[in-house]
Coordinates of C-alpha atoms in Angstrom, one line a residue:
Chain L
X1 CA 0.0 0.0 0.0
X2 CA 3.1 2.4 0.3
X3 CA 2.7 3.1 -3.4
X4 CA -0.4 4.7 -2.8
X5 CA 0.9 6.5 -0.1
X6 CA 3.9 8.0 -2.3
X7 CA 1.6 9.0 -5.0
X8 CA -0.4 11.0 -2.8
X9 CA 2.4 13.3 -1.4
X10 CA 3.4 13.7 -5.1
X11 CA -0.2 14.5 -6.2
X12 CA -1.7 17.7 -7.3
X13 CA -3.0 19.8 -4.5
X14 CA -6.8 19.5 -3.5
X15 CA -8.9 22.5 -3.2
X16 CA -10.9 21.9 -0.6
X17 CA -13.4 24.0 0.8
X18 CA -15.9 24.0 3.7
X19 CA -19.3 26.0 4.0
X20 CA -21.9 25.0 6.8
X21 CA -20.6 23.2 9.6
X22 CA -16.7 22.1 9.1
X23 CA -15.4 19.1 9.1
X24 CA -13.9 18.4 12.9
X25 CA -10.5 17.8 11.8
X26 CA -9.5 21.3 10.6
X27 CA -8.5 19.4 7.3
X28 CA -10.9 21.6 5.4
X29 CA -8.3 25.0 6.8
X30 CA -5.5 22.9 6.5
X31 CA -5.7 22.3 2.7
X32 CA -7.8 25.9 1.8
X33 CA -4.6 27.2 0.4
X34 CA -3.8 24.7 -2.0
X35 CA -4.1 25.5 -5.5
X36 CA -7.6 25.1 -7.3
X37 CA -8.8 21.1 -8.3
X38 CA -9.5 22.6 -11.7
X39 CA -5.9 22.8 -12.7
X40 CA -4.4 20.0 -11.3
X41 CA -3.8 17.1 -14.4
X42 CA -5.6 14.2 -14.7
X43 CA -7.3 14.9 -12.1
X44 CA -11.4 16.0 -11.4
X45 CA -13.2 17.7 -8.9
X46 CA -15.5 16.0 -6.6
X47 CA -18.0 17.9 -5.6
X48 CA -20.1 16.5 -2.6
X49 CA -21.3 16.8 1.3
X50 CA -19.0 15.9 4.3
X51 CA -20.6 15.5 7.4
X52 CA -22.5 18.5 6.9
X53 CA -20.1 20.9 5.0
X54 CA -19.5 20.8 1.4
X55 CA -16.3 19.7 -0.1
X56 CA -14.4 20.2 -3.5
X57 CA -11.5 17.8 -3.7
X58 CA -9.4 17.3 -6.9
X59 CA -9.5 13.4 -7.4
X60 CA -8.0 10.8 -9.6
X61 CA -9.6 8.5 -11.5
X62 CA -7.8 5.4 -9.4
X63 CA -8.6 7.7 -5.7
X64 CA -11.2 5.5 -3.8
X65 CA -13.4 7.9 -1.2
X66 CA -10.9 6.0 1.3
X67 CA -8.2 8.2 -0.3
X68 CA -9.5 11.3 -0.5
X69 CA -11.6 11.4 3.0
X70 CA -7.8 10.4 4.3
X71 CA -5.6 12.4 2.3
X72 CA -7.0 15.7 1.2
X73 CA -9.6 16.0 4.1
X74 CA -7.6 14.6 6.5
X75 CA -10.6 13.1 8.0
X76 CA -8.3 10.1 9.3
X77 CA -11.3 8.4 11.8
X78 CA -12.1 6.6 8.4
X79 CA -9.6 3.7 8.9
X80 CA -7.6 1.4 5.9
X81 CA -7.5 -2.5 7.1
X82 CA -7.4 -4.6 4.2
X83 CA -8.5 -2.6 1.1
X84 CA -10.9 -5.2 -0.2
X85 CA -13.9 -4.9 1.4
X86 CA -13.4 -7.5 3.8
X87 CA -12.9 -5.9 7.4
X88 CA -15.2 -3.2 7.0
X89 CA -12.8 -0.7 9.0
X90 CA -13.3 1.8 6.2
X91 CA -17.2 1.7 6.7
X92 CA -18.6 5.5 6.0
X93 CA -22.1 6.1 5.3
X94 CA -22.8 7.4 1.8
X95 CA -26.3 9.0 1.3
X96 CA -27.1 7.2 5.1
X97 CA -26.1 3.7 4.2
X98 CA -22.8 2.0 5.0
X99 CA -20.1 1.3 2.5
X100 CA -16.8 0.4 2.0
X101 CA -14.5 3.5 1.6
X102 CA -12.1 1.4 -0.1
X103 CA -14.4 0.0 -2.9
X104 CA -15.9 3.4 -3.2
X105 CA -14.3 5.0 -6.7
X106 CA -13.8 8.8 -5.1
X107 CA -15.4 9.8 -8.3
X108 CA -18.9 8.6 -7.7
X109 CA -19.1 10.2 -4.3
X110 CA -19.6 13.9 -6.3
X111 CA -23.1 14.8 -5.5
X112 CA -23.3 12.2 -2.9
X113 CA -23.9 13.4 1.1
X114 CA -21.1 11.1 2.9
X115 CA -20.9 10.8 7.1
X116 CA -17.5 9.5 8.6
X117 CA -16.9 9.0 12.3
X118 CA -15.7 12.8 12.6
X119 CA -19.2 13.9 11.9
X120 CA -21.2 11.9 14.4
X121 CA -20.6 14.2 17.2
X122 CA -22.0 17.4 18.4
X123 CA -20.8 20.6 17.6
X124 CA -18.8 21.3 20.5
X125 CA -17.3 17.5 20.1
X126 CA -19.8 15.3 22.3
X127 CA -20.3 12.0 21.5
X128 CA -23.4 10.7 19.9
X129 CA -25.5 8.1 22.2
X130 CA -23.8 5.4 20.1
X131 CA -20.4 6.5 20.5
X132 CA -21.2 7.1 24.1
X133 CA -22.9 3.6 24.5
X134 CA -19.5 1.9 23.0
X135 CA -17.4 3.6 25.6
X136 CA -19.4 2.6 28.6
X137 CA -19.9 -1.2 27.6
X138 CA -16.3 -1.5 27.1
X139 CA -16.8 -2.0 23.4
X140 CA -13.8 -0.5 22.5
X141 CA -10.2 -2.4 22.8
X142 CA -7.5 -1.4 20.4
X143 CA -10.3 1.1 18.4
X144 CA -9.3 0.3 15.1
X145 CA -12.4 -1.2 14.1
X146 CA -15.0 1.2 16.2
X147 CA -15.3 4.2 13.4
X148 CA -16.4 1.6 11.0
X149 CA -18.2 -0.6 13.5
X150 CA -20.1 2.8 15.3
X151 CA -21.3 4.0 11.8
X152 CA -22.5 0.4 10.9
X153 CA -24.2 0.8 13.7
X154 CA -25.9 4.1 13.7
X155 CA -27.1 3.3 10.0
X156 CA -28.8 0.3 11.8
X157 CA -30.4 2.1 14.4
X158 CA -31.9 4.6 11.8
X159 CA -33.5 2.2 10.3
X160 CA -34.4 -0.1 12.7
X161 CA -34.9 1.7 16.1
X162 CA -35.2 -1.6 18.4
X163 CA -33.2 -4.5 16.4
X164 CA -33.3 -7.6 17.8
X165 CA -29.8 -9.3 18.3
X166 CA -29.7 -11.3 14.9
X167 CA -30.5 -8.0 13.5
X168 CA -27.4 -6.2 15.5
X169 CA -25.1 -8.6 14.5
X170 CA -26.5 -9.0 10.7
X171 CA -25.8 -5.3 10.5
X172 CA -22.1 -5.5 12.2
X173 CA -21.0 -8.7 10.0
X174 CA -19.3 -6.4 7.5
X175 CA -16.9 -5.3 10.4
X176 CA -14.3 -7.4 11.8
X177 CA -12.9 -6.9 15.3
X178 CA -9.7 -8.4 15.8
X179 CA -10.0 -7.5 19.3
X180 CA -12.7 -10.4 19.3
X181 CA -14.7 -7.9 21.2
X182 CA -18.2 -9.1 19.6
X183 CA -20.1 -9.5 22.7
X184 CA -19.6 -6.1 24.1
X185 CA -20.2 -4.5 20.5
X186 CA -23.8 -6.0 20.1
X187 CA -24.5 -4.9 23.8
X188 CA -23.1 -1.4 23.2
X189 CA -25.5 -1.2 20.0
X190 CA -28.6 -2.8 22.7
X191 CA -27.7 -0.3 25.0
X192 CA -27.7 2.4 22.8
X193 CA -30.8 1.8 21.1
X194 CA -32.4 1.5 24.7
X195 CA -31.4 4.6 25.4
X196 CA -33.2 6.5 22.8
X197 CA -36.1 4.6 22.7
X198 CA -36.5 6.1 26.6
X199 CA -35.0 9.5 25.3
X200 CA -38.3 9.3 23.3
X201 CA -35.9 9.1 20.1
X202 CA -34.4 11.9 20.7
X203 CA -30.6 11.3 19.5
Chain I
X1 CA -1.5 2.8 -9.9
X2 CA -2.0 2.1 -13.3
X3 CA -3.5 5.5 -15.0
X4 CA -7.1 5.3 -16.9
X5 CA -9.9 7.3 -17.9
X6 CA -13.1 7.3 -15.9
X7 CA -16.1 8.3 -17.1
X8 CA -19.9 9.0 -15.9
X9 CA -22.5 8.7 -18.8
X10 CA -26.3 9.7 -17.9
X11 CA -27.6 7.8 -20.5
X12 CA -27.2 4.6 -22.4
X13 CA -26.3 6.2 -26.2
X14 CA -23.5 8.0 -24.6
X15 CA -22.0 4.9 -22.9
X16 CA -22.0 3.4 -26.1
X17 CA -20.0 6.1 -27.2
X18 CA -17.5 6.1 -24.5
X19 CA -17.2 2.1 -25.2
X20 CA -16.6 2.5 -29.0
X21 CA -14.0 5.9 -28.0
X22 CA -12.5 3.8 -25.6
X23 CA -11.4 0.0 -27.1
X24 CA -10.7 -1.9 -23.8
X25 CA -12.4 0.1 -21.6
X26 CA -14.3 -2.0 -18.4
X27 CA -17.5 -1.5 -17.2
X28 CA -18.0 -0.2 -13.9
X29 CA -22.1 -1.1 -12.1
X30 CA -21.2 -1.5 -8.1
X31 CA -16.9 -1.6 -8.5
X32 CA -17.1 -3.8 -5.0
X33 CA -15.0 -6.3 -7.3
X34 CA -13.3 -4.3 -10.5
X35 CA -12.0 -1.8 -8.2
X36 CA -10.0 -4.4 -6.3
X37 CA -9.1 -5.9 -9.2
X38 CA -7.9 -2.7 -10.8
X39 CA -5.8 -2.0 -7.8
X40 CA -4.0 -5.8 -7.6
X41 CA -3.1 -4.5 -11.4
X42 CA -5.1 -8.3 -12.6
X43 CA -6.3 -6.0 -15.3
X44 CA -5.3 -2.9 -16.5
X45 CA -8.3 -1.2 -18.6
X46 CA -7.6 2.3 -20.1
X47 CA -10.8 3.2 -19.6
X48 CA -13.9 2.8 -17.1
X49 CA -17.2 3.8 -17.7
X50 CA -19.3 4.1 -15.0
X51 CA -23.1 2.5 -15.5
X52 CA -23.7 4.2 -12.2
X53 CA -25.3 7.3 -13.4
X54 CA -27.8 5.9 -15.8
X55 CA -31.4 5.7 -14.3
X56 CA -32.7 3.3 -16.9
X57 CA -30.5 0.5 -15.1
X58 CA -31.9 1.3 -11.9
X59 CA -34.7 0.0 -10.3
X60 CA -37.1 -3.2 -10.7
X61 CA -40.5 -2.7 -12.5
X62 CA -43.2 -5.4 -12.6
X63 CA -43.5 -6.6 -16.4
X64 CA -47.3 -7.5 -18.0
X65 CA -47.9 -10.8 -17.1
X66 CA -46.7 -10.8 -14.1
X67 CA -42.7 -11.2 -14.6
X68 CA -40.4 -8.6 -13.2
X69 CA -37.6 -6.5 -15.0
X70 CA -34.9 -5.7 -12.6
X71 CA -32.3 -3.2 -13.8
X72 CA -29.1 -4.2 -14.4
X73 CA -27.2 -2.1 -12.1
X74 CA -29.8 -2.3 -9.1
X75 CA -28.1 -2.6 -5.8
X76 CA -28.6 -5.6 -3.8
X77 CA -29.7 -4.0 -1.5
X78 CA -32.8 -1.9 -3.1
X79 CA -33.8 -5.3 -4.2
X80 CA -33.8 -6.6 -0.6
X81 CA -36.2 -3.6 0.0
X82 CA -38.4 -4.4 -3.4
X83 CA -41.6 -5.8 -2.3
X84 CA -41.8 -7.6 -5.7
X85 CA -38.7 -9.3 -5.1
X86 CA -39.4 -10.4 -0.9
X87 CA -42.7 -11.5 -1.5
X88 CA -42.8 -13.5 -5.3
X89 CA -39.2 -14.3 -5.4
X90 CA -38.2 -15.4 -2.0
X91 CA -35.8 -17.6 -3.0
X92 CA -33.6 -15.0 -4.9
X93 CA -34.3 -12.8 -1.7
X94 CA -32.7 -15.4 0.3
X95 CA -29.5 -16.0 -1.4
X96 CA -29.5 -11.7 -1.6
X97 CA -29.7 -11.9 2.2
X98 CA -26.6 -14.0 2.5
X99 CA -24.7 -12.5 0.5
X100 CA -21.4 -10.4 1.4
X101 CA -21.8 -7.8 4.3
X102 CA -24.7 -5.0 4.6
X103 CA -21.6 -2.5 2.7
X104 CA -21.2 -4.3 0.1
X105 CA -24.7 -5.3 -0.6
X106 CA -25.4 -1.3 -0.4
X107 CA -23.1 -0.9 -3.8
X108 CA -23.1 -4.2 -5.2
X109 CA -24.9 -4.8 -8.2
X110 CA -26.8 -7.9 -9.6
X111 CA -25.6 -7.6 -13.6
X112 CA -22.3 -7.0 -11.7
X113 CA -22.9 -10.1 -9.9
X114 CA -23.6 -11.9 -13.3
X115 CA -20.8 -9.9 -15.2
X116 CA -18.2 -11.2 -13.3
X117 CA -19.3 -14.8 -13.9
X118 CA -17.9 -16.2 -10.9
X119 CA -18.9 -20.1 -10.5
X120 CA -19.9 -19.2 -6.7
X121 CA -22.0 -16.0 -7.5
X122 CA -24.4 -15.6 -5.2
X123 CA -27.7 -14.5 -7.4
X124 CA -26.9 -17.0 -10.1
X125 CA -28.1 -20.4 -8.8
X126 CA -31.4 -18.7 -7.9
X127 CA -32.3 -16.7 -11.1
X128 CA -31.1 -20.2 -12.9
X129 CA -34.0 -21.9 -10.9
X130 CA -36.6 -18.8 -11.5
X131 CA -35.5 -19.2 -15.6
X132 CA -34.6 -15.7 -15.8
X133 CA -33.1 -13.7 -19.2
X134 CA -31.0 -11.4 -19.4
X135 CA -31.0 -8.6 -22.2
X136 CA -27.6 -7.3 -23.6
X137 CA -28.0 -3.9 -25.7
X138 CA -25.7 -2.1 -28.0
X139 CA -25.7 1.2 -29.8
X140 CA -28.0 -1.0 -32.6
X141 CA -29.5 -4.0 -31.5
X142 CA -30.8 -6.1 -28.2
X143 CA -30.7 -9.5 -27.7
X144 CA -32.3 -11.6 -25.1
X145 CA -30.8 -15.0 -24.0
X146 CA -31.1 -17.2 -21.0
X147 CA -29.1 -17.0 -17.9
X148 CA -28.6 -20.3 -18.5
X149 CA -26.5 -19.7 -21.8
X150 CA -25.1 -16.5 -20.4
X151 CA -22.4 -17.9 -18.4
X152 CA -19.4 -19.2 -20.7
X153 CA -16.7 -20.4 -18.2
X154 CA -14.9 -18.8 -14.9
X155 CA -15.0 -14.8 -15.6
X156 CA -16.3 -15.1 -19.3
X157 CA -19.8 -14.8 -20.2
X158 CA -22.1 -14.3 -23.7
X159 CA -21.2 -10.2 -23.5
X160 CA -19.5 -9.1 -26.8
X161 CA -17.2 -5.9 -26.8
X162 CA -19.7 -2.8 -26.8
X163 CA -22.8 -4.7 -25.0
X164 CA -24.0 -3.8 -22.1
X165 CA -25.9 -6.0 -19.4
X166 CA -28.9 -3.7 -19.1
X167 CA -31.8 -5.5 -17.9
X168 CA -32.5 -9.1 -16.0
X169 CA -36.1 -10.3 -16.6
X170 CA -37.5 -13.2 -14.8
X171 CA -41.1 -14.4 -15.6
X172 CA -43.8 -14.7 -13.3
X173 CA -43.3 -17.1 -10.4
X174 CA -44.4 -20.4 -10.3
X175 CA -47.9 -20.5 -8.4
X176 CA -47.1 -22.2 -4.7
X177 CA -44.0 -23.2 -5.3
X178 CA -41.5 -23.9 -2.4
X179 CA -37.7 -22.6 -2.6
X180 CA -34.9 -23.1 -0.5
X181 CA -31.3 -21.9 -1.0
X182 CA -28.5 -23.1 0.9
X183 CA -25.1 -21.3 0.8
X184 CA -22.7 -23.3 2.4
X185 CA -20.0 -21.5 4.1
X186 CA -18.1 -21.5 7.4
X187 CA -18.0 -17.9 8.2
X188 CA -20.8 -15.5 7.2
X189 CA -18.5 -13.2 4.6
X190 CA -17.0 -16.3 2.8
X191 CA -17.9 -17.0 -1.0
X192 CA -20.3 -20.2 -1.4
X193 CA -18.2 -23.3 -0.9
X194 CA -21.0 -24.5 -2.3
X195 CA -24.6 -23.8 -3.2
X196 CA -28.1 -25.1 -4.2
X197 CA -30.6 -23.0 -5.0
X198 CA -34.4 -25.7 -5.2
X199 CA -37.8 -24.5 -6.6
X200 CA -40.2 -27.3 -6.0
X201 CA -44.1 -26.7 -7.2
X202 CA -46.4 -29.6 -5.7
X203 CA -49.9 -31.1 -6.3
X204 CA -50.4 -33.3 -3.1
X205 CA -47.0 -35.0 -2.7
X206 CA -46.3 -35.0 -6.4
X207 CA -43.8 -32.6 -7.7
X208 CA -45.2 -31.3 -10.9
X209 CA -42.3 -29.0 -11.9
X210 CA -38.9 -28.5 -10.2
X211 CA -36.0 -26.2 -11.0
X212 CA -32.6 -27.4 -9.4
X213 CA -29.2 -25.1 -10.0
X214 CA -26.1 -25.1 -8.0
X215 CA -23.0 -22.5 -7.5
X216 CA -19.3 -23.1 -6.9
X217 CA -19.5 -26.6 -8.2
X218 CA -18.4 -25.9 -12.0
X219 CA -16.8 -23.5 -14.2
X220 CA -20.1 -21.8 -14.4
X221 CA -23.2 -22.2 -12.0
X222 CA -25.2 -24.9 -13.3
X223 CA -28.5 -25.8 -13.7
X224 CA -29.3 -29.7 -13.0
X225 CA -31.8 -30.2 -15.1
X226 CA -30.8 -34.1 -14.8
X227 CA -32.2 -33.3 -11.3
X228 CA -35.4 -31.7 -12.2
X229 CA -36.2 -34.8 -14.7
X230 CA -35.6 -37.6 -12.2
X231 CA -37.9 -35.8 -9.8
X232 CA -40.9 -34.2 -11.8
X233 CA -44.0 -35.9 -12.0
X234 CA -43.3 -38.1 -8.9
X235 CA -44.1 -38.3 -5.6
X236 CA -41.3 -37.6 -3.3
X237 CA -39.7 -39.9 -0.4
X238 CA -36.8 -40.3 1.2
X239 CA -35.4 -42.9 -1.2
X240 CA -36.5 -40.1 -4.7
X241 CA -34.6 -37.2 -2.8
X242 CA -31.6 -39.4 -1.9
X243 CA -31.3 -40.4 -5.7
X244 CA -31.7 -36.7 -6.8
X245 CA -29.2 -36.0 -4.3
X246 CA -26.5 -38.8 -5.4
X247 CA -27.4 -37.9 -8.9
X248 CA -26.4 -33.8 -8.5
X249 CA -23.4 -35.1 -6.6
X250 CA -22.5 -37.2 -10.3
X251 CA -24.0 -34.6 -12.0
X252 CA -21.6 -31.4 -10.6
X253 CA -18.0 -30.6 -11.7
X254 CA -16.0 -29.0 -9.2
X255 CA -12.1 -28.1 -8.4
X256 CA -10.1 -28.9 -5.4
X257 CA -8.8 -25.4 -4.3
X258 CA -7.5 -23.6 -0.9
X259 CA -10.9 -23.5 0.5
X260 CA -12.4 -26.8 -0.3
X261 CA -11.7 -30.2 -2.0
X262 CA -14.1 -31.7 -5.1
X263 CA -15.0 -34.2 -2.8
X264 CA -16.2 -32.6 -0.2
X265 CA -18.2 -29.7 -2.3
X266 CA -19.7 -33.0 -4.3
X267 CA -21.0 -34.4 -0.5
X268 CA -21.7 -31.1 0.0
X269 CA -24.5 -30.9 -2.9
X270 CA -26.2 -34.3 -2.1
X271 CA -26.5 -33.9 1.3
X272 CA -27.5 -30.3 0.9
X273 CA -30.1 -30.9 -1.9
X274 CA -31.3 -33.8 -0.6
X275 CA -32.3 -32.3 3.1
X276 CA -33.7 -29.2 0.6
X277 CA -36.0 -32.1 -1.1
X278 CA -36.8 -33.6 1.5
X279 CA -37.9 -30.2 3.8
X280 CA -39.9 -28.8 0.7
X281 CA -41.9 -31.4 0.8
X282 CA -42.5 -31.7 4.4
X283 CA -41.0 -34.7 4.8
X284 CA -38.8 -34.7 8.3
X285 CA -34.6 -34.6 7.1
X286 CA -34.3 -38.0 8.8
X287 CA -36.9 -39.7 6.3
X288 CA -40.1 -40.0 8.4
X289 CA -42.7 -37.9 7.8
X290 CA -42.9 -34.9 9.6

């Protein structure tokens, strides 16, 4: 993967830039004073929503939205395991559902509305009630997994308020934890969905 | 990284213009599987066009008399959410259900599933048991063909240069009939080791009409239509499913490869097909009535 990581340093500068709410890195300041996506060759701007704020990156055709949430945003919650769509650790919601960052082409994310783990939070950087809920039930261990596993499972809870436990871990089977921290995960995504329902689904 | 063009028609005419443009240029429906192969450099297209910006693949409509005409680049997942699909077509909802994780399902595509021509694709065996078609379109001409004819070997199918996969159309249902797909596997995100997709249609405990295919257990899915012959127009018992079960097992040709010998993916489809049998007709797995 160091090929990849190369090619990015020696890439044309991103112009990215953030109206609404930012994105919590800073990336969005960080990379303002690049030069504009149009010039850079072989390259074309994506033009799309990130957690909130909209975004103009300068991508490559070969850039997956792994690449560009990573390198030009710096939005670096989104994590790389294996690249292929096996471990899930790039999970990011795209227009609400969960995909896979890394088989995501960066170029079909323009127009799109796309929530990574930086955007869950409140404005001031609380945690949301599922974020919250994996802290308490000791579902976290080394982390790596939780950004993908924690969107995975807010995009379950959205749609189905009160899953049952197949349903939790039907939802999470696209995320590996090599932690082997299963048990807490599903009750972190119970508890969390308790939670609302007695917060009157409030979020 | 290999350098190529991509490139995002809106309709159909202009992706057949970007094809002819662009000799060796790849499709693109979902990219859960050309983008990884893109990346391991297994193929090195100059160009991709992107089918995923072209409504008219999108989306499943109910066809007069009673089919259903599911486009080509439909995610998995809207399908799974296609009340068409759920309730007449269960058993192509069930092997949808099972198949990858909830991410890839949201991107996946089924004419991607069927473009790739993998031996274990998930959708095949079932749309092989429905009959379905699928229709291939270029700039100047369409041509329908079965499923059945579609698939050509491991990664090759019927698609000639400048075709696209556009629409799969499977006829109406089979009144009553009973399905059951198995997709064996040891751990959930594995490719079928081996899989049986059965469509039995009954009057009493005869089985007028029955539609057997299989996955991961030849160069191509397969149809066993061997199978279906030995069992239509009988009554079924424990002794009929066991034959249709040691038939399929004669009838399959698989590989030994790192995840699973012949032999065992041959056991695999009689046991499998003949506990399917034997369950669809309400007999108990064991042989006794149930």
């Amino acid at each position: 993967m160091t090929p990849r990581k190369t090619g990015r340093r020696s890439a044309p500068g991103p112009r990215v830039s953030a109206r609404g709410r930012r994105p919590e890195s800073g990336a969005a300041a960080r990379a303002s004073g690049s030069r504009p996506a149009a010039s850079a060759p072989g390259t074309t701007p994506v033009r799309f929503v990130v957690n909130g704020a909209e975004a103009e990156v300068a991508a490559r055709p070969s850039d997956r939205l792994l690449d560009i949430l990573r390198g030009p945003l710096g939005l670096t919650g989104t994590k790389e395991g294996c690249g292929a769509g096996e471990c899930g650790a790039c999970t990011v919601l795209v227009d609400g559902r969960p995909v896979n960052a890394c088989l995501f082409p960066a170029l079909e994310a323009d127009g799109r509305a796309v929530t990574t783990i930086e955007g869950l939070g409140g404005p001031a950087g609380e945690l949301s009630d599922v974020q919250r809920a994996f802290v308490e039930c000791g579902a976290i261990q080394c982390g790596f997994c939780s950004p993908g596993m924690i969107l995975a499972a807010t995009a379950l809870l959205a749609e189905h308020p009160d899953p049952t436990d197949g349903q939790i871990r039907d939802a999470l089977v696209g995320n590996l934890c090599r932690c082997t921290g299963y048990v807490q995960i599903v009750e972190a995504v119970r508890a969390a969905a308790a939670r609302r329902r007695t917060a009157g689904g409030a979020r | 990284m290999t350098a190529f063009s991509y490139h995002r028609p809106t309709t159909l005419p202009e992706a057949w213009r970007l094809l002819a443009a662009h000799p060796g240029a790849v499709l693109l429906a979902g990219g859960t599987d050309l983008l990884v192969r893109i990346r391991a450099r297994e193929i090195r297209p100059p160009a991709v066009v992107s089918l995923r910006r072209i409504p008219v693949l999108a989306g499943a409509t109910v066809e007069r008399g009673g089919g259903l005409r599911i486009g080509a680049a439909t995610p998995v997942a809207d399908l799974l959410r296609h009340p068409a699909v759920v309730r007449r077509y269960p058993l192509l909802a069930q092997a949808l259900r099972v198949m990858a994780s909830p991410q890839i399902r949201n991107v996946a595509t089924l004419g991607g599933n069927l473009c790739n021509a993998s031996p274990c694709a998930d959708t095949a065996p079932p749309l092989l048991a429905y009959e379905a078609r699928v229709v291939l379109e270029r700039a100047r001409g369409r041509r329908e063909l079965p499923l059945e004819t579609f698939f050509l070997g491991p990664g090759e199918t019927a698609r000639r240069p400048g075709e696209i996969l556009t629409a799969v159309r499977l006829p109406a249902p089979p009144p009553g009939a009973r399905v059951l797909f198995h997709k064996q596997r040891r751990v959930h995100l594995d490719l079928a080791l081996a899989s049986v997709a059965v469509l039995l249609q009954f009057r009493g405990s005869t089985c007028r009409r029955a539609r057997i295919a299989a996955g991961s257990v030849g160069p191509t899915p397969l149809r066993l239509r061997e199978v279906e012959r030995l069992i239509e127009g009988r009554v079924v018992t424990p002794e009929l499913a066991a034959q249709a079960g040691a038939l399929a097992a004669r009838s399959v040709s698989p590989i030994d490869d790192l995840r699973a010998t012949a032999a065992w993916r041959r056991t695999i489809v009689e046991v499998r097909l003949r506990r399917a049998i034997l369950e669809l007709a309400g007999l108990s797995p064991e042989g006794g009535a149930s």
